[in-house]
Coordinates of C-alpha atoms in Angstrom, one line a residue:
X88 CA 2.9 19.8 170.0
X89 CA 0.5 22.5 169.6
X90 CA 0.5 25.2 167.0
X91 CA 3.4 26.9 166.6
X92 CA 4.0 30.7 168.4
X93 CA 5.0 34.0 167.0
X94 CA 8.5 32.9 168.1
X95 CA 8.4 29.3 166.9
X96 CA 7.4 26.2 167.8
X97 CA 5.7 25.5 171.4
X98 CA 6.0 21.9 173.2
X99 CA 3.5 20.4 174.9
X100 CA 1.3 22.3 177.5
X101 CA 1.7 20.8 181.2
X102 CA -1.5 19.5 182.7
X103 CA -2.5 20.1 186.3
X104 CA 0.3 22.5 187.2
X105 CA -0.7 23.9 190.6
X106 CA 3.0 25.7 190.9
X107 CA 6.2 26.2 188.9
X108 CA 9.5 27.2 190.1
X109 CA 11.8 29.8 188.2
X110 CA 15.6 30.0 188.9
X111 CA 16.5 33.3 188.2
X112 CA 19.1 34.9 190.9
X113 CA 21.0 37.4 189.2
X114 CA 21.3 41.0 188.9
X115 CA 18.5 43.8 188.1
X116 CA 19.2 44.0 184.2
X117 CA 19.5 39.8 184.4
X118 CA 15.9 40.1 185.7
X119 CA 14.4 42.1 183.5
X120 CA 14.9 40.1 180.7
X121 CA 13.3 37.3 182.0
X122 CA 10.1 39.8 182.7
X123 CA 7.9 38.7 179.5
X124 CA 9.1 34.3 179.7
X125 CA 7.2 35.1 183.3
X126 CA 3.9 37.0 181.9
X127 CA 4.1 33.8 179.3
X128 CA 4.1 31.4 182.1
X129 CA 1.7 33.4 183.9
X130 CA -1.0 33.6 180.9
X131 CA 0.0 29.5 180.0
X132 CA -0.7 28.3 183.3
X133 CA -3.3 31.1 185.2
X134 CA -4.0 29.3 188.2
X135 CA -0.9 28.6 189.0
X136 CA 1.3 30.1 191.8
X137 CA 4.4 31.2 190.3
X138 CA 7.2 30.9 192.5
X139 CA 10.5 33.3 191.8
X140 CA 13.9 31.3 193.4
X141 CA 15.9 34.5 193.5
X142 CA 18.2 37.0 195.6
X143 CA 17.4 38.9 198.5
X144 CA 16.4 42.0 196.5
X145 CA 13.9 40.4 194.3
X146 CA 12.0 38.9 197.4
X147 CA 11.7 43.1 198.6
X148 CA 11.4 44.0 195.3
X149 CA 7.8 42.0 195.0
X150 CA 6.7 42.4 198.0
X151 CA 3.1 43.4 197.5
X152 CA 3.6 44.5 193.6
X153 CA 1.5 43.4 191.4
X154 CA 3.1 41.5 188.3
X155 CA 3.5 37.6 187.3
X156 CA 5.6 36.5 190.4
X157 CA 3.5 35.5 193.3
X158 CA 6.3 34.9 195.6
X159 CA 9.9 34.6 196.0
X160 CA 12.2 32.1 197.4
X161 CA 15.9 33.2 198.1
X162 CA 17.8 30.8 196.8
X163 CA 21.6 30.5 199.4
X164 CA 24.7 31.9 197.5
X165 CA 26.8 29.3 195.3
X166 CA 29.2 29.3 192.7
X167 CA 27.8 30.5 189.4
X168 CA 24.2 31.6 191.0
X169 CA 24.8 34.6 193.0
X170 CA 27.3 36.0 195.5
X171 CA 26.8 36.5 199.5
X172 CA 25.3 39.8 200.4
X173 CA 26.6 42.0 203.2
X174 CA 25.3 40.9 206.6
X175 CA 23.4 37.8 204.5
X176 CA 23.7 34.7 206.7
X177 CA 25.1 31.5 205.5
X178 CA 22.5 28.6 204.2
X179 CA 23.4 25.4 202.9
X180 CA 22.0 24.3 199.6
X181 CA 21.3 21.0 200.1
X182 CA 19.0 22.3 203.2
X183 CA 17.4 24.9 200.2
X184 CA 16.5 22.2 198.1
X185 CA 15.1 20.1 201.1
X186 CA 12.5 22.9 201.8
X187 CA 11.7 23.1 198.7
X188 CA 10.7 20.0 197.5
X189 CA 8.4 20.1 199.9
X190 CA 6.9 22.1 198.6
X191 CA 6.1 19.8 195.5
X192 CA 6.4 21.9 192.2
X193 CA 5.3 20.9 189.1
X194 CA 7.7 22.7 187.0
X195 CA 10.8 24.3 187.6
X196 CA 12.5 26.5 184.4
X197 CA 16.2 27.1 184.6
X198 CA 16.5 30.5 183.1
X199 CA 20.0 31.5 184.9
X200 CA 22.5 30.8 182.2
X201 CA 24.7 27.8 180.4
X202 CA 23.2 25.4 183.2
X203 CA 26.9 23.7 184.4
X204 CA 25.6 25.1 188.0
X205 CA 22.0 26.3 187.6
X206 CA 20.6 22.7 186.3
X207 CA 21.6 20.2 189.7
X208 CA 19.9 23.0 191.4
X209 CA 17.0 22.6 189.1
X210 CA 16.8 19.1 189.1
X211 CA 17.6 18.9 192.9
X212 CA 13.5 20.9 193.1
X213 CA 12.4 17.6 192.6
X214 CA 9.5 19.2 189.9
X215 CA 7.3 16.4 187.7
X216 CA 9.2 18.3 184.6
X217 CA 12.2 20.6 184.1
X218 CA 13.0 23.0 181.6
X219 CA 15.9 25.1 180.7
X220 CA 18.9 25.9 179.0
X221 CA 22.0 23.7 178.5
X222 CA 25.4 24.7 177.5
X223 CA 27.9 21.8 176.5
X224 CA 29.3 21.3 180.8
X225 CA 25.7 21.6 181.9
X226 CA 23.9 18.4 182.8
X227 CA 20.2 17.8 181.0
X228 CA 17.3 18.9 181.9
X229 CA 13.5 16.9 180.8
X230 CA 13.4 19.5 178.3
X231 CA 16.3 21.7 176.8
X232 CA 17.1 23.8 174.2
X233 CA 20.5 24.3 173.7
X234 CA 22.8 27.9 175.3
X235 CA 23.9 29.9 172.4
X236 CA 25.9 33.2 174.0
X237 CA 24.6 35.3 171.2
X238 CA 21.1 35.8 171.2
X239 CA 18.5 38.6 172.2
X240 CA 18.4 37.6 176.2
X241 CA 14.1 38.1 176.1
X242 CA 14.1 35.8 173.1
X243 CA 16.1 33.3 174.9
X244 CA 13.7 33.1 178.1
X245 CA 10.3 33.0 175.9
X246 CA 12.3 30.1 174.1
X247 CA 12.2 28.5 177.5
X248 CA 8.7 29.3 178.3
X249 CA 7.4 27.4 175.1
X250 CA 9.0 24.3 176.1
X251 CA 6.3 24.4 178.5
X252 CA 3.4 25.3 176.7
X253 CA 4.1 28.6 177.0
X254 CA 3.7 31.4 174.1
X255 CA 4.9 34.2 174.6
X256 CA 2.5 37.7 175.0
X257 CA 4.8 40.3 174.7
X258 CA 8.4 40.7 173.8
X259 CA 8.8 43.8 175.7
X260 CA 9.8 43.5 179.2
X261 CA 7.2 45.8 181.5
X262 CA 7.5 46.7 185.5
X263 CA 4.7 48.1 187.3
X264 CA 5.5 51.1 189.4
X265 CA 3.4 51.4 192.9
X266 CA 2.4 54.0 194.7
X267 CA 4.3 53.2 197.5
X268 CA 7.9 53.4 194.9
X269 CA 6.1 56.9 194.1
X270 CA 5.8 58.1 197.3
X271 CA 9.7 57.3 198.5
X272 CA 10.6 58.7 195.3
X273 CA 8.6 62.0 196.3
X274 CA 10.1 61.6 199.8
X275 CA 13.6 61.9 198.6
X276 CA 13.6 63.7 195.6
X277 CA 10.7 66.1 195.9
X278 CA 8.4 67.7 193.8
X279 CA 9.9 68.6 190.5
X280 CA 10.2 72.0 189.0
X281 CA 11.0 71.6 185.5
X282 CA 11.1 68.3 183.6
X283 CA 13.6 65.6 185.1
X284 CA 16.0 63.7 183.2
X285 CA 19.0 61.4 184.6
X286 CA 22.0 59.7 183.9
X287 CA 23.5 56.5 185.1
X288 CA 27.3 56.5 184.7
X289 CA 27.9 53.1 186.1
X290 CA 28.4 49.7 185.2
X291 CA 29.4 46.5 187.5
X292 CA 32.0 45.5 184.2
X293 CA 33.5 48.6 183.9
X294 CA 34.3 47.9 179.9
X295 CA 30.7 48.7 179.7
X296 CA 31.3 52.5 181.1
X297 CA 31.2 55.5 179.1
X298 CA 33.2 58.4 180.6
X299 CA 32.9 60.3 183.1
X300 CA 33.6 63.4 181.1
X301 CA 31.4 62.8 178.3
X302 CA 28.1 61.6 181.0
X303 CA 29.5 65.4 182.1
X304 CA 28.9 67.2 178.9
X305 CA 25.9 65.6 178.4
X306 CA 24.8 66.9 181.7
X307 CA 25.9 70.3 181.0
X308 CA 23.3 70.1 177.8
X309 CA 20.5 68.6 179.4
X310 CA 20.4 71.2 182.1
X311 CA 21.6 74.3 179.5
X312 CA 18.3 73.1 177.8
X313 CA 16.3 73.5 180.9
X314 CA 15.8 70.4 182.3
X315 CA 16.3 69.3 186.4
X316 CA 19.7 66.5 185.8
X317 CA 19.9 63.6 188.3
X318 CA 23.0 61.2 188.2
X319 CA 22.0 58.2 190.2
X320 CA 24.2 55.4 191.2
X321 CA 25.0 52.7 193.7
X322 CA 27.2 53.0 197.2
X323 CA 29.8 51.6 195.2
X324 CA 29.6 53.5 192.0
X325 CA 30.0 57.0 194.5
X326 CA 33.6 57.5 192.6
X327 CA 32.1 57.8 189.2
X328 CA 28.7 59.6 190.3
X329 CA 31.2 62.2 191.8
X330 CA 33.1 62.7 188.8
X331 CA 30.1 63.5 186.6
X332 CA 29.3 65.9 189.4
X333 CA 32.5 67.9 189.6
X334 CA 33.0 67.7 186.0
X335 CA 29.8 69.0 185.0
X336 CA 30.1 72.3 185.9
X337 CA 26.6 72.9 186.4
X338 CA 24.0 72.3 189.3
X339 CA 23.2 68.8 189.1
X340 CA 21.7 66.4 191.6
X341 CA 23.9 63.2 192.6
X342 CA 21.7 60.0 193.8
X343 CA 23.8 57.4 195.4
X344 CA 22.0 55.1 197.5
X345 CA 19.0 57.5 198.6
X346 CA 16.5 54.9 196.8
X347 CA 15.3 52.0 196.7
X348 CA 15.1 49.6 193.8
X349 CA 11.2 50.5 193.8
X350 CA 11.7 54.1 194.4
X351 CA 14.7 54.1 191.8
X352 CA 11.9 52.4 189.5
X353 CA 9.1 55.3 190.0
X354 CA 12.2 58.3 189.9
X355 CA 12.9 56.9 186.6
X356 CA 8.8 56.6 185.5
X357 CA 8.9 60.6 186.0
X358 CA 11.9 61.4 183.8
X359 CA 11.5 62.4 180.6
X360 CA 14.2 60.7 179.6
X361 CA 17.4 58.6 180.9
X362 CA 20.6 58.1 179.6
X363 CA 22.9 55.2 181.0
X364 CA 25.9 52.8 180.1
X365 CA 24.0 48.9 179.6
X366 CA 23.8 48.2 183.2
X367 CA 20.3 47.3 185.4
X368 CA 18.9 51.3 185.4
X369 CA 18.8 51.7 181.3
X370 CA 16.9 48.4 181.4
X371 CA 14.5 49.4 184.5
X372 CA 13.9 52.5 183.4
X373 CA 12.5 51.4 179.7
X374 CA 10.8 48.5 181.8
X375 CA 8.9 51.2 183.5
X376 CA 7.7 52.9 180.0
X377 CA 10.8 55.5 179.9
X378 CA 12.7 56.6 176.9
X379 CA 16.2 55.8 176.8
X380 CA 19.7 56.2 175.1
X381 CA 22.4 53.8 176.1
X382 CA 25.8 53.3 175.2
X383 CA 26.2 49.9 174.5
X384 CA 29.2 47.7 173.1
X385 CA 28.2 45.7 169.6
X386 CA 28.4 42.7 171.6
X387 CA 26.0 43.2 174.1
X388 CA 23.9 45.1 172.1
X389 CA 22.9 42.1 170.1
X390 CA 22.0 40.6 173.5
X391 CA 20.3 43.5 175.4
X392 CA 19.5 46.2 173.2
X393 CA 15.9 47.6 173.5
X394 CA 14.1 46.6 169.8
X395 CA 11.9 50.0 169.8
X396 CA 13.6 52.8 168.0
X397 CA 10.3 55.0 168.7
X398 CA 11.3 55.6 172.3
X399 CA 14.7 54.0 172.8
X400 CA 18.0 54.8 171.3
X401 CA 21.0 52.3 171.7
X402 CA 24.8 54.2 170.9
X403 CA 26.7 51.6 169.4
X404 CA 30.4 51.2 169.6
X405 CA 32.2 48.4 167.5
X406 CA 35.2 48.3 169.1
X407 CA 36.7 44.7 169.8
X408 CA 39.9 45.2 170.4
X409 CA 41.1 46.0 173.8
X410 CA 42.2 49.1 173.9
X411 CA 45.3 48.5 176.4
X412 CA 47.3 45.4 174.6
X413 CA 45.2 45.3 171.5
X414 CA 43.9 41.6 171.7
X415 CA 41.7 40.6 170.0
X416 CA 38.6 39.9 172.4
X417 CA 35.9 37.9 170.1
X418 CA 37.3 34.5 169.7
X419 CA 36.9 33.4 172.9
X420 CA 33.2 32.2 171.7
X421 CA 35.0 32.2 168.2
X422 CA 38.1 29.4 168.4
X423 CA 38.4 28.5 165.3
X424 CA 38.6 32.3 164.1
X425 CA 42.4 33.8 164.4
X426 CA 42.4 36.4 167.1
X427 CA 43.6 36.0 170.8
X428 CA 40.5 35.9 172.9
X429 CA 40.2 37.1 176.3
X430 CA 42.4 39.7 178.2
X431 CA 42.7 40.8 181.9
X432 CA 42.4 44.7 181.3
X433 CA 39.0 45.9 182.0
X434 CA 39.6 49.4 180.5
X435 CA 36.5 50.8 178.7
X436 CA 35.1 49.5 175.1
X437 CA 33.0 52.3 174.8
X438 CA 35.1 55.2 174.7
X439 CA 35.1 55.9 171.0
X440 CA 30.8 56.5 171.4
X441 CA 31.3 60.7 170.8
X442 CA 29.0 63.1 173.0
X443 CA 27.6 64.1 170.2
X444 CA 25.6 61.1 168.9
X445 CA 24.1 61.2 172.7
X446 CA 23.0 64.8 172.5
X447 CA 21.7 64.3 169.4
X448 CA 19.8 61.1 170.8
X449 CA 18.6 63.1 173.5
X450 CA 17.4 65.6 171.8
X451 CA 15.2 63.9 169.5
X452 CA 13.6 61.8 172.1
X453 CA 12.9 64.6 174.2
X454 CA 11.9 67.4 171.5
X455 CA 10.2 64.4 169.6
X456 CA 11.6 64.6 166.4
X457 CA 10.0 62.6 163.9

């Protein structure tokens, strides 16, 4: 045991690590979390080569950028670690894991969740120690600390980091922006001619979507005020990206699939500002230095939101009941609290956040109240 961290105490340093496996295979605001657990692991262990087992996008995403991973392995799709993409052929894991114990790691972290799927894959690296998290259904790890749903997600991978020796060096999660990301950005988007600012109307769990109406209004004040609006979104967000558009009865500039994630990440650098539901882009975009104001639901707020208040400004709704049948949806991690748990309506918990507290948000970030 060495002396304890900023964030607690910090087990026993690893000696002669030469490379360490990460599992982390998720989606874009699942990765950026893990961002400052990997500049811990990078600082802990500096000769090491740091080896990312992610998806498809993370192995384009670091190609030649600079940052803590050195390289990625794409780990195949299976329950609970990530889904097939398009076109993606089909891999067996056992073959995956084969491959990669050849490549003899010295430590593999699990940072991908509870662990009931993510720690056989772990273990099946074959690493001198493992490390992870360990919900009650997850097999053990060499060294766990146990999966609590409600915690900060940055806090949660650091805590994984120092069961390796590993302190953490920042809390804040940072992505460097190349010049290549800037120059597709440029390509696309163009010079600006007045300060940029954009919204992201979009969430994969559509609970977590603030209307369409209100992103609209919001939209029509950004650009009364002057500034150029974008509204980007993903191929299959087009629906809500359009209804922004139409509703915002201004000139505004739609951004469905034009970018990619690097170019997204350097269009969001040269904003002044962006305003999103909790999805991947709010995250990004502070990642890449960017004020923000997100609409967030209490829940995930305790486990996403941004800790700076300087530059970032999370809109919090409290509502817990569904807003179709009225359940209850807390004491599903709760059971012994009365309530019903979950539901199947995916209708929006965010609703009740008023345009107002958004402008307002906006404004002060941008007109640097304070």
């Amino acid at each position: 045991m060495v002396a304890p961290s900023l964030l607690g105490p910090v087990t026993g340093h690893v000696p002669d690590v030469a490379r360490i496996a990460v599992l982390r295979a998720n989606a874009l605001g699942d990765f950026i979390f893990v961002l400052p657990a990997l500049d811990a692991l990078r600082a802990a262990y500096p000769g090491a080569e740091l080896v990312l087992l992610g998806a498809p996008w993370h192995a384009k995403l670091f190609r030649d950028r600079p940052g803590p991973v050195d390289r990625v392995l794409v780990v195949p799709p299976a329950a609970g670690i990530r889904g097939r993409d398009p076109g993606e052929p089909e891999s067996a894991m056992d073959d995956f894991l084969a491959a990669a114990r050849a490549e003899h790691f010295d430590l593999a972290l699990q940072v991908h969740g509870g662990g009931a799927n993510s720690n056989p894959i772990v273990s099946g690296l074959g690493a001198r120690v493992t490390a992870g998290l360990r919900a009650e259904d997850a097999p053990p790890l060499d060294r766990w600390l146990r999966y609590v749903y409600y915690q900060h997600e940055v806090i949660r991978y650091l805590e994984v980091a120092a069961l390796v020796g590993a302190p953490a060096t920042t809390v804040l999660p940072s992505l460097p922006v190349t010049g290549a990301d800037r120059a597709e950005a440029r390509a696309v988007l163009g010079e600006p001619v007045r300060p940029r600012v954009a919204l992201h109307p979009g969430a994969t769990d559509t609970r977590r979507r603030w209307p369409a109406e209100r992103f609209a209004e919001v939209a029509r004040e950004l650009a009364t005020d002057g500034y150029e609006v974008l509204v980007t979104g993903t191929p299959g967000e087009q629906e809500v990206v359009d209804r922004v558009v139409a509703a915002a009865g201004v000139p505004v500039r739609p951004q469905v699939g034009t970018l990619s994630l690097g170019a997204l990440a350097a269009c969001y650098a040269d904003c002044a500002l962006v305003v999103s539901n909790d999805t991947g882009p709010l995250h990004l975009a502070a990642a890449v230095g960017t004020p923000t104001v997100g609409v967030y639901w209490v829940g995930n707020l305790i486990n996403t939101g941004h800790p700076l208040r300087r530059r970032h400004r999370p809109i919090m709704s409290w509502t817990v009941h569904c807003p179709v049948c009225g359940v209850d949806c807390t004491p599903g991690l709760y059971p012994a609290r009365p309530g019903d748990g979950e539901c199947p309506h995916r209708d929006s918990f965010v609703s009740d956040v008023p345009t107002v507290e958004v402008v307002e948000a906006a404004h002060e970030l941008l007109h640097g109240a304070g």
